[in-house]
Amino acid sequence: MTTITNPIDPSKRSALKVTWSVWRALFLRESSANLSEGRIPWFWIIFEPLSHVLVWLMIHAYLNIRFVPGVDVVTFFVSGLLGMIMFREVVINGMNAVTAYAGLLSYRQIKPVDCVIIRAFFRGFVIMMAGTIFLVVIGSMGRQALPNAPLIVFLAYCLIWAFGLGLGLIFSVGARFIPKLQNIVTVVLRIMYFTSGAIIPITYIPNPARDYMMMNPVAHGFETIHAGFFSAYPPAQGTSLLYLAAGAIIVIFVGLFLQYHMAHRLISK
Amino acid sequence: MITIENLSKRYETDRGYSNWILRDINLQIPSNVNVGLIGKNGAGKSTLIRLIGGLDTPSTGKISITSKVSWPMNFQGGMKGNLTGKQNAKFIFRIHGVPEHQLSEKLDFAREYSELGKAFDDKINTYSSGMKSRLNFSLSLAFDFNVYLADEILSVGDAAFRKKITNTFIGEKRTKNLILVSHNEATLLQMCEAGIYVKDGNAIWFDNIRDALKAYGGAR
Protein backbone atom coordinates (compact mmCIF):
# COMPACT_ATOMS: atom_id res chain seq x y z
CA MET A 1 0.00 0.00 0.00
CA THR A 2 2.55 2.53 1.09
CA THR A 3 6.19 2.64 0.39
CA ILE A 4 8.40 5.57 1.04
CA THR A 5 11.93 5.18 -0.08
CA ASN A 6 13.53 7.99 1.72
CA PRO A 7 17.30 8.07 1.75
CA ILE A 8 17.21 10.89 4.21
CA ASP A 9 20.36 10.64 6.16
CA PRO A 10 23.57 12.00 4.70
CA SER A 11 25.47 8.83 5.40
CA LYS A 12 22.48 6.48 5.13
CA ARG A 13 22.74 5.08 8.60
CA SER A 14 21.29 1.69 9.41
CA ALA A 15 18.05 1.46 11.35
CA LEU A 16 19.87 0.27 14.45
CA LYS A 17 22.29 3.17 14.31
CA VAL A 18 19.46 5.68 13.96
CA THR A 19 17.64 4.17 16.93
CA TRP A 20 20.78 4.17 19.01
CA SER A 21 21.54 7.82 18.31
CA VAL A 22 17.93 8.74 19.06
CA TRP A 23 17.99 6.87 22.37
CA ARG A 24 21.28 8.42 23.33
CA ALA A 25 20.15 11.93 22.45
CA LEU A 26 16.80 11.49 24.20
CA PHE A 27 18.48 10.21 27.34
CA LEU A 28 20.94 13.11 27.46
CA ARG A 29 18.13 15.55 26.80
CA GLU A 30 15.94 14.02 29.49
CA SER A 31 18.82 14.28 31.94
CA SER A 32 19.60 17.90 31.18
CA ALA A 33 15.91 18.84 31.26
CA ASN A 34 15.35 17.14 34.60
CA LEU A 35 18.58 17.64 36.45
CA SER A 36 20.04 20.92 35.23
CA GLU A 37 17.81 23.32 37.14
CA GLY A 38 20.07 23.91 40.11
CA ARG A 39 19.92 21.76 43.22
CA ILE A 40 16.16 21.32 43.60
CA PRO A 41 15.80 18.28 41.31
CA TRP A 42 18.69 16.52 43.03
CA PHE A 43 17.17 17.26 46.40
CA TRP A 44 13.83 15.91 45.26
CA ILE A 45 15.32 12.66 43.96
CA ILE A 46 16.50 11.86 47.47
CA PHE A 47 13.78 13.57 49.44
CA GLU A 48 10.75 11.96 47.81
CA PRO A 49 11.66 8.36 48.72
CA LEU A 50 13.00 9.58 52.05
CA SER A 51 9.66 11.14 52.95
CA HIS A 52 7.87 7.87 52.21
CA VAL A 53 10.35 5.90 54.30
CA LEU A 54 10.08 8.31 57.22
CA VAL A 55 6.29 8.30 57.21
CA TRP A 56 6.18 4.50 57.30
CA LEU A 57 8.81 4.32 60.02
CA MET A 58 6.76 6.77 62.08
CA ILE A 59 3.58 4.75 61.60
CA HIS A 60 5.50 1.65 62.53
CA ALA A 61 6.99 3.19 65.66
CA TYR A 62 3.71 4.77 66.72
CA LEU A 63 1.66 1.60 66.39
CA ASN A 64 4.48 -0.35 68.00
CA ILE A 65 3.87 -3.36 65.76
CA ARG A 66 5.93 -6.50 66.25
CA PHE A 67 7.53 -6.83 62.85
CA VAL A 68 8.77 -9.98 61.19
CA PRO A 69 11.42 -11.31 63.60
CA GLY A 70 14.98 -11.02 62.32
CA VAL A 71 14.08 -8.40 59.73
CA ASP A 72 15.51 -4.87 59.81
CA VAL A 73 12.50 -2.55 59.50
CA VAL A 74 14.44 0.32 57.93
CA THR A 75 15.97 -1.84 55.22
CA PHE A 76 12.60 -3.49 54.67
CA PHE A 77 10.87 -0.17 54.02
CA VAL A 78 13.72 1.26 51.94
CA SER A 79 13.95 -1.75 49.66
CA GLY A 80 10.19 -1.92 49.21
CA LEU A 81 9.40 1.78 48.88
CA LEU A 82 12.20 2.55 46.42
CA GLY A 83 11.02 -0.30 44.21
CA MET A 84 7.42 0.87 44.47
CA ILE A 85 8.32 4.47 43.64
CA MET A 86 10.35 3.27 40.67
CA PHE A 87 7.42 1.21 39.42
CA ARG A 88 5.01 4.11 39.79
CA GLU A 89 7.32 6.63 38.12
CA VAL A 90 8.06 4.27 35.22
CA VAL A 91 4.37 3.63 34.55
CA ILE A 92 3.29 7.27 34.85
CA ASN A 93 6.21 8.74 32.91
CA GLY A 94 5.89 6.09 30.24
CA MET A 95 2.19 6.80 29.93
CA ASN A 96 2.74 10.56 29.56
CA ALA A 97 5.82 10.26 27.36
CA VAL A 98 4.07 10.71 24.03
CA THR A 99 2.22 13.88 25.09
CA ALA A 100 5.30 15.26 26.82
CA TYR A 101 7.45 14.71 23.74
CA ALA A 102 4.77 15.58 21.17
CA GLY A 103 6.92 18.33 19.66
CA LEU A 104 9.79 15.96 19.05
CA LEU A 105 7.73 13.77 16.80
CA SER A 106 8.35 16.35 14.06
CA TYR A 107 11.67 14.62 13.53
CA ARG A 108 11.05 11.46 11.60
CA GLN A 109 13.83 9.60 13.41
CA ILE A 110 11.88 9.71 16.67
CA LYS A 111 8.98 7.32 17.16
CA PRO A 112 6.61 7.35 20.14
CA VAL A 113 8.02 4.04 21.34
CA ASP A 114 11.47 5.63 21.72
CA CYS A 115 10.03 8.30 24.00
CA VAL A 116 8.36 5.73 26.28
CA ILE A 117 11.41 3.49 26.52
CA ILE A 118 13.84 6.30 27.28
CA ARG A 119 11.60 7.95 29.86
CA ALA A 120 11.16 4.62 31.64
CA PHE A 121 14.89 4.00 31.46
CA PHE A 122 15.70 7.43 32.84
CA ARG A 123 13.33 6.99 35.79
CA GLY A 124 14.83 3.61 36.56
CA PHE A 125 18.31 5.11 36.37
CA VAL A 126 17.47 7.96 38.74
CA ILE A 127 15.92 5.65 41.32
CA MET A 128 18.93 3.37 41.09
CA MET A 129 21.18 6.31 42.01
CA ALA A 130 18.90 7.22 44.90
CA GLY A 131 18.81 3.59 46.03
CA THR A 132 22.60 3.37 46.07
CA ILE A 133 22.79 6.47 48.25
CA PHE A 134 20.15 5.08 50.61
CA LEU A 135 21.93 1.77 51.00
CA VAL A 136 25.25 3.47 51.65
CA VAL A 137 23.66 5.60 54.37
CA ILE A 138 21.91 2.60 55.92
CA GLY A 139 25.13 0.62 55.85
CA SER A 140 27.06 3.43 57.52
CA MET A 141 24.40 3.46 60.26
CA GLY A 142 25.41 -0.11 61.04
CA ARG A 143 22.24 -1.66 59.63
CA GLN A 144 21.98 -4.35 57.02
CA ALA A 145 22.45 -2.70 53.64
CA LEU A 146 23.32 -5.58 51.35
CA PRO A 147 20.95 -8.38 50.41
CA ASN A 148 21.75 -11.98 51.16
CA ALA A 149 21.05 -12.87 47.54
CA PRO A 150 22.10 -9.77 45.62
CA LEU A 151 21.64 -11.18 42.12
CA ILE A 152 18.10 -12.41 42.76
CA VAL A 153 17.18 -9.04 44.27
CA PHE A 154 18.68 -7.14 41.35
CA LEU A 155 16.85 -9.38 38.89
CA ALA A 156 13.58 -8.80 40.73
CA TYR A 157 14.02 -5.01 40.53
CA CYS A 158 14.80 -5.29 36.81
CA LEU A 159 11.67 -7.37 36.23
CA ILE A 160 9.52 -4.88 38.15
CA TRP A 161 11.00 -2.16 35.94
CA ALA A 162 10.29 -4.19 32.81
CA PHE A 163 6.71 -4.80 33.93
CA GLY A 164 6.31 -1.04 34.44
CA LEU A 165 7.78 -0.37 31.00
CA GLY A 166 5.28 -2.74 29.40
CA LEU A 167 2.38 -1.03 31.16
CA GLY A 168 3.79 2.36 30.11
CA LEU A 169 3.90 1.21 26.47
CA ILE A 170 0.28 0.05 26.66
CA PHE A 171 -1.08 3.05 28.55
CA SER A 172 0.68 5.59 26.35
CA VAL A 173 -1.37 4.26 23.45
CA GLY A 174 -4.47 3.90 25.61
CA ALA A 175 -4.26 7.45 26.97
CA ARG A 176 -4.36 8.75 23.40
CA PHE A 177 -7.81 7.25 22.89
CA ILE A 178 -9.22 7.33 26.43
CA PRO A 179 -7.95 10.50 28.14
CA LYS A 180 -9.60 9.47 31.45
CA LEU A 181 -7.29 6.47 31.54
CA GLN A 182 -4.63 8.58 33.26
CA ASN A 183 -6.86 9.15 36.29
CA ILE A 184 -7.78 5.47 36.48
CA VAL A 185 -4.14 4.41 36.29
CA THR A 186 -3.23 6.84 39.06
CA VAL A 187 -5.89 5.38 41.35
CA VAL A 188 -4.89 1.80 40.58
CA LEU A 189 -1.26 2.64 41.25
CA ARG A 190 -2.23 4.05 44.63
CA ILE A 191 -3.99 0.79 45.50
CA MET A 192 -0.98 -1.17 44.29
CA TYR A 193 1.23 0.95 46.54
CA PHE A 194 -0.36 -0.74 49.54
CA THR A 195 -1.17 -4.17 48.17
CA SER A 196 2.02 -5.15 46.37
CA GLY A 197 3.90 -6.22 49.45
CA ALA A 198 6.33 -3.34 49.22
CA ILE A 199 5.43 -2.13 52.70
CA ILE A 200 3.11 -4.70 54.22
CA PRO A 201 4.47 -8.26 54.31
CA ILE A 202 2.03 -10.38 52.34
CA THR A 203 2.89 -13.53 54.31
CA TYR A 204 1.00 -12.17 57.30
CA ILE A 205 -2.16 -11.33 55.43
CA PRO A 206 -4.87 -13.94 55.97
CA ASN A 207 -6.48 -15.78 53.12
CA PRO A 208 -8.44 -15.27 50.90
CA ALA A 209 -7.00 -11.72 50.64
CA ARG A 210 -3.49 -13.07 50.27
CA ASP A 211 -4.39 -15.19 47.26
CA TYR A 212 -5.92 -12.18 45.55
CA MET A 213 -2.87 -10.05 46.31
CA MET A 214 -0.59 -12.68 44.85
CA MET A 215 -2.39 -12.43 41.51
CA ASN A 216 -0.52 -9.15 41.06
CA PRO A 217 2.84 -9.91 39.40
CA VAL A 218 4.52 -7.00 41.18
CA ALA A 219 3.76 -8.63 44.55
CA HIS A 220 5.87 -11.60 43.51
CA GLY A 221 8.72 -9.19 42.83
CA PHE A 222 8.58 -7.57 46.25
CA GLU A 223 8.21 -10.88 48.10
CA THR A 224 11.34 -12.07 46.26
CA ILE A 225 13.19 -8.86 47.06
CA HIS A 226 12.39 -9.07 50.77
CA ALA A 227 13.20 -12.76 50.94
CA GLY A 228 16.43 -12.01 49.09
CA PHE A 229 17.37 -9.32 51.60
CA PHE A 230 16.58 -11.28 54.77
CA SER A 231 16.98 -14.99 55.15
CA ALA A 232 14.55 -14.75 58.08
CA TYR A 233 11.74 -13.42 55.88
CA PRO A 234 9.34 -16.13 54.71
CA PRO A 235 7.95 -15.18 51.27
CA ALA A 236 4.25 -15.74 50.75
CA GLN A 237 3.32 -19.16 49.50
CA GLY A 238 3.64 -19.48 45.72
CA THR A 239 6.07 -16.60 45.27
CA SER A 240 7.70 -17.02 41.89
CA LEU A 241 9.88 -14.66 39.89
CA LEU A 242 8.85 -16.60 36.81
CA TYR A 243 5.28 -15.33 37.27
CA LEU A 244 6.55 -11.74 37.28
CA ALA A 245 8.83 -12.43 34.32
CA ALA A 246 5.97 -13.91 32.33
CA GLY A 247 3.82 -10.90 33.19
CA ALA A 248 6.57 -8.52 32.12
CA ILE A 249 7.12 -10.31 28.81
CA ILE A 250 3.39 -10.35 28.06
CA VAL A 251 2.82 -6.64 28.77
CA ILE A 252 5.95 -5.62 26.85
CA PHE A 253 4.87 -7.57 23.80
CA VAL A 254 1.31 -6.28 23.96
CA GLY A 255 2.74 -2.78 24.40
CA LEU A 256 5.09 -3.11 21.44
CA PHE A 257 2.27 -4.54 19.33
CA LEU A 258 0.05 -1.55 20.15
CA GLN A 259 2.90 0.89 19.53
CA TYR A 260 3.65 -0.70 16.17
CA HIS A 261 0.06 -0.63 14.96
CA MET A 262 -0.96 2.69 16.49
CA ALA A 263 2.20 4.72 15.94
CA HIS A 264 0.68 6.63 13.03
CA ARG A 265 -2.32 7.57 15.14
CA LEU A 266 -0.07 8.78 17.96
CA ILE A 267 1.91 10.94 15.58
CA SER A 268 -0.90 12.38 13.49
CA LYS A 269 -3.12 13.47 16.42
CA MET B 1 13.76 14.44 -7.37
CA ILE B 2 10.55 13.81 -5.46
CA THR B 3 8.04 11.64 -7.27
CA ILE B 4 4.51 11.41 -5.94
CA GLU B 5 2.28 8.77 -7.49
CA ASN B 6 -1.47 8.42 -6.93
CA LEU B 7 -1.10 9.81 -3.44
CA SER B 8 -4.21 10.06 -1.30
CA LYS B 9 -4.40 10.95 2.36
CA ARG B 10 -7.12 10.94 4.93
CA TYR B 11 -6.74 10.74 8.67
CA GLU B 12 -8.11 8.15 11.03
CA THR B 13 -9.95 10.04 13.70
CA ASP B 14 -11.86 8.87 16.75
CA ARG B 15 -15.03 9.02 14.69
CA GLY B 16 -13.85 7.00 11.72
CA TYR B 17 -12.04 8.34 8.71
CA SER B 18 -11.84 12.03 7.90
CA ASN B 19 -12.66 13.34 4.46
CA TRP B 20 -9.98 12.96 1.84
CA ILE B 21 -7.50 15.74 2.38
CA LEU B 22 -5.43 14.91 -0.65
CA ARG B 23 -6.86 12.83 -3.49
CA ASP B 24 -4.96 11.06 -6.26
CA ILE B 25 -2.05 13.41 -6.50
CA ASN B 26 0.62 12.90 -9.13
CA LEU B 27 3.59 15.24 -9.01
CA GLN B 28 7.21 15.32 -9.98
CA ILE B 29 9.19 17.88 -8.06
CA PRO B 30 12.64 18.35 -9.62
CA SER B 31 15.43 18.99 -7.18
CA ASN B 32 16.88 22.09 -8.83
CA VAL B 33 14.01 24.52 -8.36
CA ASN B 34 12.49 26.28 -5.40
CA VAL B 35 8.82 25.47 -5.13
CA GLY B 36 6.14 27.58 -3.51
CA LEU B 37 3.20 25.69 -2.03
CA ILE B 38 0.05 27.76 -2.02
CA GLY B 39 -3.60 27.26 -1.22
CA LYS B 40 -6.23 28.24 1.29
CA ASN B 41 -5.95 27.47 4.99
CA GLY B 42 -6.77 23.82 5.53
CA ALA B 43 -6.29 22.91 1.88
CA GLY B 44 -3.70 20.29 2.76
CA LYS B 45 -0.39 22.13 2.30
CA SER B 46 0.98 21.13 5.67
CA THR B 47 -0.24 17.57 5.21
CA LEU B 48 1.66 17.39 1.92
CA ILE B 49 4.78 18.76 3.59
CA ARG B 50 4.47 16.23 6.41
CA LEU B 51 4.08 13.41 3.92
CA ILE B 52 7.17 14.48 1.98
CA GLY B 53 9.05 14.83 5.26
CA GLY B 54 8.18 11.26 6.20
CA LEU B 55 6.19 12.16 9.33
CA ASP B 56 2.94 10.71 8.05
CA THR B 57 2.34 7.80 5.77
CA PRO B 58 0.09 8.10 2.72
CA SER B 59 -3.28 6.34 2.91
CA THR B 60 -2.71 5.08 -0.61
CA GLY B 61 -0.08 5.78 -3.22
CA LYS B 62 3.61 6.24 -3.13
CA ILE B 63 6.23 8.90 -2.56
CA SER B 64 9.76 8.21 -3.69
CA ILE B 65 12.52 10.59 -2.88
CA THR B 66 16.02 10.46 -4.25
CA SER B 67 17.37 13.57 -2.59
CA LYS B 68 18.04 14.35 1.04
CA VAL B 69 15.10 16.10 2.62
CA SER B 70 15.15 18.16 5.82
CA TRP B 71 12.63 17.86 8.59
CA PRO B 72 9.57 20.08 8.09
CA MET B 73 10.44 23.37 9.73
CA ASN B 74 7.53 25.02 11.50
CA PHE B 75 6.78 26.67 14.83
CA GLN B 76 4.91 23.93 16.56
CA GLY B 77 7.53 21.58 17.72
CA GLY B 78 10.96 20.31 18.12
CA MET B 79 12.22 22.75 20.70
CA LYS B 80 11.89 22.31 24.44
CA GLY B 81 11.17 25.58 26.17
CA ASN B 82 13.13 25.01 29.36
CA LEU B 83 16.31 24.01 27.56
CA THR B 84 18.71 26.48 25.99
CA GLY B 85 19.09 26.96 22.27
CA LYS B 86 22.40 25.20 22.49
CA GLN B 87 20.99 22.17 24.31
CA ASN B 88 18.22 21.87 21.76
CA ALA B 89 20.75 22.19 18.96
CA LYS B 90 22.88 19.42 20.43
CA PHE B 91 19.85 17.17 20.64
CA ILE B 92 18.93 17.70 17.01
CA PHE B 93 22.51 17.10 15.86
CA ARG B 94 22.68 13.93 17.91
CA ILE B 95 19.50 12.36 16.56
CA HIS B 96 20.88 13.00 13.09
CA GLY B 97 23.93 11.00 13.96
CA VAL B 98 26.51 13.77 14.25
CA PRO B 99 29.41 12.24 16.19
CA GLU B 100 30.45 13.98 19.42
CA HIS B 101 33.74 15.31 18.02
CA GLN B 102 31.94 17.20 15.25
CA LEU B 103 29.33 18.70 17.56
CA SER B 104 31.22 21.87 18.45
CA GLU B 105 31.90 22.66 14.81
CA LYS B 106 28.20 22.33 13.95
CA LEU B 107 27.21 24.30 17.04
CA ASP B 108 29.52 27.12 16.00
CA PHE B 109 27.94 27.15 12.57
CA ALA B 110 24.42 27.35 14.05
CA ARG B 111 25.45 30.11 16.45
CA GLU B 112 27.06 32.13 13.67
CA TYR B 113 24.40 31.66 11.05
CA SER B 114 21.47 32.32 13.37
CA GLU B 115 23.20 35.47 14.72
CA LEU B 116 21.68 34.67 18.09
CA GLY B 117 24.92 35.51 19.89
CA LYS B 118 24.55 35.26 23.63
CA ALA B 119 20.91 34.29 23.32
CA PHE B 120 22.11 30.92 22.00
CA ASP B 121 22.74 29.99 25.64
CA ASP B 122 19.35 31.27 26.84
CA LYS B 123 16.27 29.16 27.27
CA ILE B 124 14.01 28.75 24.29
CA ASN B 125 10.96 30.15 26.07
CA THR B 126 12.70 33.53 26.21
CA TYR B 127 12.96 33.52 22.40
CA SER B 128 10.68 35.44 20.09
CA SER B 129 9.12 33.53 17.22
CA GLY B 130 11.60 35.16 14.85
CA MET B 131 14.52 33.93 16.93
CA LYS B 132 13.05 30.43 17.03
CA SER B 133 12.72 30.34 13.28
CA ARG B 134 16.30 31.61 12.88
CA LEU B 135 17.57 28.83 15.13
CA ASN B 136 15.50 26.18 13.38
CA PHE B 137 16.72 27.31 9.97
CA SER B 138 20.33 27.48 11.05
CA LEU B 139 20.20 23.99 12.49
CA SER B 140 18.86 22.51 9.30
CA LEU B 141 21.43 24.40 7.24
CA ALA B 142 24.18 22.75 9.27
CA PHE B 143 23.30 19.59 7.36
CA ASP B 144 23.73 19.02 3.66
CA PHE B 145 20.13 18.50 2.75
CA ASN B 146 19.15 19.03 -0.88
CA VAL B 147 15.57 20.00 -0.17
CA TYR B 148 14.42 22.12 2.76
CA LEU B 149 10.81 21.97 3.85
CA ALA B 150 9.73 25.32 5.27
CA ASP B 151 6.19 25.58 6.59
CA GLU B 152 5.37 29.28 7.07
CA ILE B 153 8.58 29.72 8.97
CA LEU B 154 10.07 32.40 6.72
CA SER B 155 7.28 34.85 7.37
CA VAL B 156 8.56 35.89 10.80
CA GLY B 157 12.27 36.44 10.21
CA ASP B 158 13.41 40.05 10.01
CA ALA B 159 14.54 41.59 6.76
CA ALA B 160 18.25 41.00 7.32
CA PHE B 161 17.83 37.33 8.09
CA ARG B 162 15.48 36.82 5.19
CA LYS B 163 18.09 38.32 2.92
CA LYS B 164 20.62 35.85 4.22
CA ILE B 165 18.26 32.94 3.59
CA THR B 166 17.52 34.32 0.15
CA ASN B 167 21.20 34.39 -0.68
CA THR B 168 21.55 30.75 0.34
CA PHE B 169 18.64 29.56 -1.71
CA ILE B 170 18.93 31.77 -4.80
CA GLY B 171 21.53 31.67 -7.52
CA GLU B 172 22.67 29.32 -10.24
CA LYS B 173 25.30 27.45 -8.26
CA ARG B 174 23.24 26.62 -5.19
CA THR B 175 22.94 23.02 -4.05
CA LYS B 176 20.03 23.58 -1.68
CA ASN B 177 16.42 24.05 -2.66
CA LEU B 178 13.27 24.99 -0.85
CA ILE B 179 9.74 23.78 -0.72
CA LEU B 180 8.07 26.75 0.85
CA VAL B 181 4.60 27.14 2.28
CA SER B 182 3.73 30.80 2.47
CA HIS B 183 0.89 33.25 2.16
CA ASN B 184 3.21 36.10 1.36
CA GLU B 185 3.21 36.80 -2.36
CA ALA B 186 6.38 38.89 -2.29
CA THR B 187 8.35 36.15 -0.53
CA LEU B 188 7.08 33.54 -2.97
CA LEU B 189 7.94 35.64 -6.03
CA GLN B 190 11.38 36.38 -4.63
CA MET B 191 12.31 32.86 -3.58
CA CYS B 192 10.50 30.41 -5.83
CA GLU B 193 10.55 29.55 -9.49
CA ALA B 194 7.83 26.92 -9.62
CA GLY B 195 4.61 26.56 -7.73
CA ILE B 196 2.14 23.96 -6.51
CA TYR B 197 -1.42 25.05 -5.98
CA VAL B 198 -3.30 22.83 -3.55
CA LYS B 199 -7.05 23.03 -4.00
CA ASP B 200 -9.91 20.69 -3.04
CA GLY B 201 -7.56 17.78 -2.52
CA ASN B 202 -5.78 18.29 -5.83
CA ALA B 203 -2.29 19.60 -6.31
CA ILE B 204 -1.57 21.37 -9.56
CA TRP B 205 1.98 21.94 -10.72
CA PHE B 206 3.00 25.23 -12.35
CA ASP B 207 6.41 25.71 -13.93
CA ASN B 208 6.18 29.37 -13.06
CA ILE B 209 5.18 30.62 -9.64
CA ARG B 210 3.43 33.59 -11.27
CA ASP B 211 0.95 31.30 -13.00
CA ALA B 212 0.32 29.46 -9.76
CA LEU B 213 -0.33 32.70 -7.92
CA LYS B 214 -2.58 33.85 -10.77
CA ALA B 215 -4.62 30.64 -10.53
CA TYR B 216 -4.80 31.02 -6.76
CA GLY B 217 -5.68 34.70 -7.05
CA GLY B 218 -8.40 33.88 -9.54
CA ALA B 219 -9.86 31.35 -7.16
CA ARG B 220 -9.87 33.88 -4.37
mmCIF file of C-alpha atoms in Angstrom, chain A residues 5 18 25 33 45 49 60 63 86 103 127 138 145 152 156 172 184-185 189 204 214 247 252 257:
data_model
loop_
_atom_site.group_PDB
_atom_site.id
_atom_site.type_symbol
_atom_site.label_atom_id
_atom_site.label_comp_id
_atom_site.label_asym_id
_atom_site.label_seq_id
_atom_site.Cartn_x
_atom_site.Cartn_y
_atom_site.Cartn_z
ATOM 1 C CA THR A 5 11.934 5.177 -0.080
ATOM 2 C CA VAL A 18 19.463 5.676 13.958
ATOM 3 C CA ALA A 25 20.146 11.929 22.448
ATOM 4 C CA ALA A 33 15.911 18.839 31.255
ATOM 5 C CA ILE A 45 15.323 12.658 43.963
ATOM 6 C CA PRO A 49 11.659 8.363 48.720
ATOM 7 C CA HIS A 60 5.499 1.651 62.527
ATOM 8 C CA LEU A 63 1.663 1.600 66.388
ATOM 9 C CA MET A 86 10.353 3.266 40.671
ATOM 10 C CA GLY A 103 6.922 18.330 19.663
ATOM 11 C CA ILE A 127 15.915 5.645 41.320
ATOM 12 C CA ILE A 138 21.905 2.601 55.920
ATOM 13 C CA ALA A 145 22.452 -2.698 53.643
ATOM 14 C CA ILE A 152 18.097 -12.407 42.758
ATOM 15 C CA ALA A 156 13.575 -8.799 40.731
ATOM 16 C CA SER A 172 0.682 5.592 26.346
ATOM 17 C CA ILE A 184 -7.783 5.469 36.482
ATOM 18 C CA VAL A 185 -4.141 4.407 36.291
ATOM 19 C CA LEU A 189 -1.258 2.636 41.253
ATOM 20 C CA TYR A 204 1.003 -12.173 57.304
ATOM 21 C CA MET A 214 -0.593 -12.684 44.852
ATOM 22 C CA GLY A 247 3.815 -10.902 33.187
ATOM 23 C CA ILE A 252 5.952 -5.621 26.853
ATOM 24 C CA PHE A 257 2.268 -4.537 19.326
#
